[in-house]
mmCIF file of C-alpha atoms and ligand atoms in Angstrom:
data_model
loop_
_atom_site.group_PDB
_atom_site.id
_atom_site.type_symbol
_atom_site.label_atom_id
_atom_site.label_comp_id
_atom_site.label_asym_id
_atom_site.label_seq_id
_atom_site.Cartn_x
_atom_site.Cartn_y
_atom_site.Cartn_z
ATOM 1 C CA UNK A 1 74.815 61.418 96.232
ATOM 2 C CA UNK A 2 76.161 59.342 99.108
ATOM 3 C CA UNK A 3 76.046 61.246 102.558
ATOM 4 C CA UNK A 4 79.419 59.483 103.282
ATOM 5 C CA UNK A 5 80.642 62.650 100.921
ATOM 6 C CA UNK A 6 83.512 64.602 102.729
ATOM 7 C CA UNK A 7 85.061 68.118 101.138
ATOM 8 C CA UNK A 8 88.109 69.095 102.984
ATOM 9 C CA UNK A 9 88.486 73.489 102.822
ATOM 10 C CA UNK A 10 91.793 74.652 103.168
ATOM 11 C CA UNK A 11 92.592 78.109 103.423
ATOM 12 C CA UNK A 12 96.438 79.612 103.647
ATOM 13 C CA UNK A 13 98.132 82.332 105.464
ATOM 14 C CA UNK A 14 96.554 85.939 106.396
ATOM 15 C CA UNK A 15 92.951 84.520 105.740
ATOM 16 C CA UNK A 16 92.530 84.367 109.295
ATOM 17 C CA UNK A 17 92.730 88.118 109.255
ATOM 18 C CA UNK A 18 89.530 88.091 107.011
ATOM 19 C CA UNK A 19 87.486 91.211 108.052
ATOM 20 C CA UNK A 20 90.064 93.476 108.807
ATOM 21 C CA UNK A 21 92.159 92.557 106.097
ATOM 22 C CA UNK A 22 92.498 95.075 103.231
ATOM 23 C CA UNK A 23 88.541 94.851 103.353
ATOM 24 C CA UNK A 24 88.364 97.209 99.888
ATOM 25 C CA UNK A 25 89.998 93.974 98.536
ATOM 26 C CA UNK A 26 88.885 90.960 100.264
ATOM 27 C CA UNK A 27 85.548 92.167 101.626
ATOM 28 C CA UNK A 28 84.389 92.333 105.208
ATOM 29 C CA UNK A 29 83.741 88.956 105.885
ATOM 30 C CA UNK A 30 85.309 87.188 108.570
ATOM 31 C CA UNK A 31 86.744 83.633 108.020
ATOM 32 C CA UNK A 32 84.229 82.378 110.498
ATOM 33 C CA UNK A 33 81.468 83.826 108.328
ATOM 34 C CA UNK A 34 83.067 82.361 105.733
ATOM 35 C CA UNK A 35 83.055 78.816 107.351
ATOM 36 C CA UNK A 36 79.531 79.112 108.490
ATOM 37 C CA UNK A 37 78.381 79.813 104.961
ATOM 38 C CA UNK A 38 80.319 77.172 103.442
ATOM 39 C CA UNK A 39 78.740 75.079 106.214
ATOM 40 C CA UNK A 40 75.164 75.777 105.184
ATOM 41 C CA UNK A 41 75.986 75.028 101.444
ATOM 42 C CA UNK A 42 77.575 72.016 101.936
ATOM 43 C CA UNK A 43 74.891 70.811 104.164
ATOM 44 C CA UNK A 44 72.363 71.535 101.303
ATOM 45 C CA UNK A 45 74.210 68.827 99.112
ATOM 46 C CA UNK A 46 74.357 66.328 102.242
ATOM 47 C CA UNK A 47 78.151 66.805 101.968
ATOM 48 C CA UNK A 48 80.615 66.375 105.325
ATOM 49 C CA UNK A 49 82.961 69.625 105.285
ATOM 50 C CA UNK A 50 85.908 70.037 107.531
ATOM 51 C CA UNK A 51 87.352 73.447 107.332
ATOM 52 C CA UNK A 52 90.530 74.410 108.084
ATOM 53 C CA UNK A 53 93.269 77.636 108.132
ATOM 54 C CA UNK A 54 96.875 77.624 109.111
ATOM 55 C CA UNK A 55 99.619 80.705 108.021
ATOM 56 C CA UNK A 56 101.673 77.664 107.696
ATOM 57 C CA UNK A 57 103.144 75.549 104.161
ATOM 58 C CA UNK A 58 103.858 72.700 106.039
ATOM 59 C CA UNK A 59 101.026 72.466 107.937
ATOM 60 C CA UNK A 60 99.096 72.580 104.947
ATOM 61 C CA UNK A 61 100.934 70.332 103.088
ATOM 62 C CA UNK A 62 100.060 68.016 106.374
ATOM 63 C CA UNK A 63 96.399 68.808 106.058
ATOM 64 C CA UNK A 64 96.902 67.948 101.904
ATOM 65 C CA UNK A 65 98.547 64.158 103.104
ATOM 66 C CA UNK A 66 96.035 63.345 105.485
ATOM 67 C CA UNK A 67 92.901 64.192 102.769
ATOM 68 C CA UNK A 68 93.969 60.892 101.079
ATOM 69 C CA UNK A 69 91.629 57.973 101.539
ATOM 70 C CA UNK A 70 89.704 60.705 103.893
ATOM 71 C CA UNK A 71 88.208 63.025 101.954
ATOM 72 C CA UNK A 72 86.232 63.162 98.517
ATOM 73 C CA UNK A 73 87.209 66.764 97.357
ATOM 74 C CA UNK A 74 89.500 69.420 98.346
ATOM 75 C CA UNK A 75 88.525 73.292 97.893
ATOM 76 C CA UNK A 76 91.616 75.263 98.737
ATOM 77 C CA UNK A 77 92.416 78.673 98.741
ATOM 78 C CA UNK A 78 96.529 78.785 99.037
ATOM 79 C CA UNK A 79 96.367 82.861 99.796
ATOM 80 C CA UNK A 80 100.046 83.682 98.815
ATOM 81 C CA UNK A 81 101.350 80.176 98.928
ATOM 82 C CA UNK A 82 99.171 79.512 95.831
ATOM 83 C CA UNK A 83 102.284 81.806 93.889
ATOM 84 C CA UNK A 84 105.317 79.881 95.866
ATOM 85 C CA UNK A 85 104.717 76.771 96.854
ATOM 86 C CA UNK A 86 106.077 73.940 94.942
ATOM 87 C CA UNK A 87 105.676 71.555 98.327
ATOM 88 C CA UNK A 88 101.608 72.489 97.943
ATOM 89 C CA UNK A 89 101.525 71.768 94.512
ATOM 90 C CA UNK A 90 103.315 68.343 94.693
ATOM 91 C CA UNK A 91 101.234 67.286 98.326
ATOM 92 C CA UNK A 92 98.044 68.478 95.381
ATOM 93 C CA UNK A 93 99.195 65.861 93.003
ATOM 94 C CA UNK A 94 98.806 62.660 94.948
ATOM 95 C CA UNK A 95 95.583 63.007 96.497
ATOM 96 C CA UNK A 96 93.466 62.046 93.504
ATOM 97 C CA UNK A 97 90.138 64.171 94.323
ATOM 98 C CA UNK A 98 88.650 66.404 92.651
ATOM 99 C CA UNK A 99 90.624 69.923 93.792
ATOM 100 C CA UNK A 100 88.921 73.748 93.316
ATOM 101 C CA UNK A 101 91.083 76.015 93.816
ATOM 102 C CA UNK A 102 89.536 79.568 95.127
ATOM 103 C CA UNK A 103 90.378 83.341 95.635
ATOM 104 C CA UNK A 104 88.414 85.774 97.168
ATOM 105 C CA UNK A 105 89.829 88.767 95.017
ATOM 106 C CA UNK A 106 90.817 88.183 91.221
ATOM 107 C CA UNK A 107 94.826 87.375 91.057
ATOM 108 C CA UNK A 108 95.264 88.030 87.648
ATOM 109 C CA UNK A 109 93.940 91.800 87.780
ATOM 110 C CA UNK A 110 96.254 92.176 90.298
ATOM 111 C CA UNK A 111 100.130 92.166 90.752
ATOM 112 C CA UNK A 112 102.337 90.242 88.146
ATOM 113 C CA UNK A 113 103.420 87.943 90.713
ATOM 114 C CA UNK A 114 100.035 86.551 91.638
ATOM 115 C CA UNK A 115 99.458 85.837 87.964
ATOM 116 C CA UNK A 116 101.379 82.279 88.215
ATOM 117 C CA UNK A 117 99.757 80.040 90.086
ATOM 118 C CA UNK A 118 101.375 76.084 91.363
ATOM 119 C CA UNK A 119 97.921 74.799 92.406
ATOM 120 C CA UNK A 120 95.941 75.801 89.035
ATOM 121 C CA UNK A 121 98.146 73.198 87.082
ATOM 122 C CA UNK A 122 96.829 70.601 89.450
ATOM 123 C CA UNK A 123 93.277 71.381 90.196
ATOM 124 C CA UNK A 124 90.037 70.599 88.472
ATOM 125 C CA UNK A 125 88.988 73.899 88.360
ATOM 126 C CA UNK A 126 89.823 77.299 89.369
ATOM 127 C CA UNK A 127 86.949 80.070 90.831
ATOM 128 C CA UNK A 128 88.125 83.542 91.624
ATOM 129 C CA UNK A 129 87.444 86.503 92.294
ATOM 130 C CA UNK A 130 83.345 86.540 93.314
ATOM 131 C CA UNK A 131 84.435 87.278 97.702
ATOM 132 C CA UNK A 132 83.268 84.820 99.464
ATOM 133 C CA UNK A 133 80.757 83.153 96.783
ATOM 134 C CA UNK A 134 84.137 82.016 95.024
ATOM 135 C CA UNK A 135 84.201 79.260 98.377
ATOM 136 C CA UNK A 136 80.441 78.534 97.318
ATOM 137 C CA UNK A 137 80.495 77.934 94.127
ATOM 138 C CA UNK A 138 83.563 75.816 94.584
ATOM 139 C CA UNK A 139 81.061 73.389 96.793
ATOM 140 C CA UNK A 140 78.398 73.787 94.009
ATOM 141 C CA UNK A 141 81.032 72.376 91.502
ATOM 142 C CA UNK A 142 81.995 69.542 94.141
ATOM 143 C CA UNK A 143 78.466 68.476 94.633
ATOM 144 C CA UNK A 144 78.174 68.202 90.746
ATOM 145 C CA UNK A 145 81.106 66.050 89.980
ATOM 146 C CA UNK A 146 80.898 64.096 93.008
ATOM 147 C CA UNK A 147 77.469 63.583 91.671
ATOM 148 C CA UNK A 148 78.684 62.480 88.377
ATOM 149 C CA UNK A 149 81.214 59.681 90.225
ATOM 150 C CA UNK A 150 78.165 57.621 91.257
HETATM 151 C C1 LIG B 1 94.086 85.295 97.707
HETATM 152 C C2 LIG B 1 94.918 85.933 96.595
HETATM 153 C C3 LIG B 1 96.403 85.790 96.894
HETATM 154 O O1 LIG B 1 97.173 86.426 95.872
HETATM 155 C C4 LIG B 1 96.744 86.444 98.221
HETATM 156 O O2 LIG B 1 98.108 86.241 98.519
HETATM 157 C C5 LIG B 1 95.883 85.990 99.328
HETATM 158 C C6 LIG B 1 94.446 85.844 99.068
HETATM 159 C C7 LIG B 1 92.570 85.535 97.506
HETATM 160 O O3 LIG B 1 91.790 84.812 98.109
HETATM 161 O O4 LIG B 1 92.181 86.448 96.779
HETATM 162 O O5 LIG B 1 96.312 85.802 100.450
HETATM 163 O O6 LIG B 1 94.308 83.892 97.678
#
């Protein structure tokens, strides 16, 4: 694989709160345990990751505009804008990478509303529900099909 590879992780609103956020749900890691763990995996595949948070769509859908022509794959974890946000989903459609979607916690054993999701109809693949290995296995699955593009 080319070391030029560059994974762009996105992660939406109240995620910065990892930790002390409903830990019985989302698990005691902090986001910056998260990042430094997605660091070391990434690293492993000789993958470039910039990681990034904001509690805000727009922002996001920002971060979504500038990954085109920048970066190779996108792993993004919408938290509740992943159930709302037609503006994500659309931003999703043009970048033409490879896009895994994550959750820490399982959406679909939880409330009806976090069954429908606007980023699953536009992503390569969907991991959920495994804490913070969900973000892991997400750069796993980049490394493979990044692999295959060569
Ligand atoms: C989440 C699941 C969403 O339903 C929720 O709104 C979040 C976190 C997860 O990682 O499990 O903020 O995306």
């Amino acid at each position: 694989m080319s070391a030029a590879h560059s994974v762009l992780i996105l992660t939406g609103p109240n995620l910065n709160l990892l930790g002390q956020r409903e830990p019985s749900i989302y698990g005691t890691a902090t986001l910056a345990d998260i990042e430094a763990g997605c660091h070391e995996r990434a690293t492993r595949y000789g993958l470039s990751m910039t990681f990034k948070q904001s509690n805000h769509e727009g922002e996001l859908v920002e971060m979504i505009q500038q990954a085109i022509n920048t970066h190779d794959a996108i792993i993004i974890n919408g938290g509740a804008y992943t159930h709302t946000s037609v503006a994500i989903h659309d931003a999703l459609r043009m970048v033409g990478v490879p896009i895994l979607e994550v959750h820490l916690s399982n959406p679909h054993q939880r409330e009806e509303f976090r069954h429908q999701s606007f980023i699953t109809p536009v992503a390569t693949g969907l991991i959920c529900g495994l804490g913070q290995d969900s973000y892991l296995l997400a750069i796993d699955a980049v490394a493979s099909l990044l692999n295959k593009e060569v």
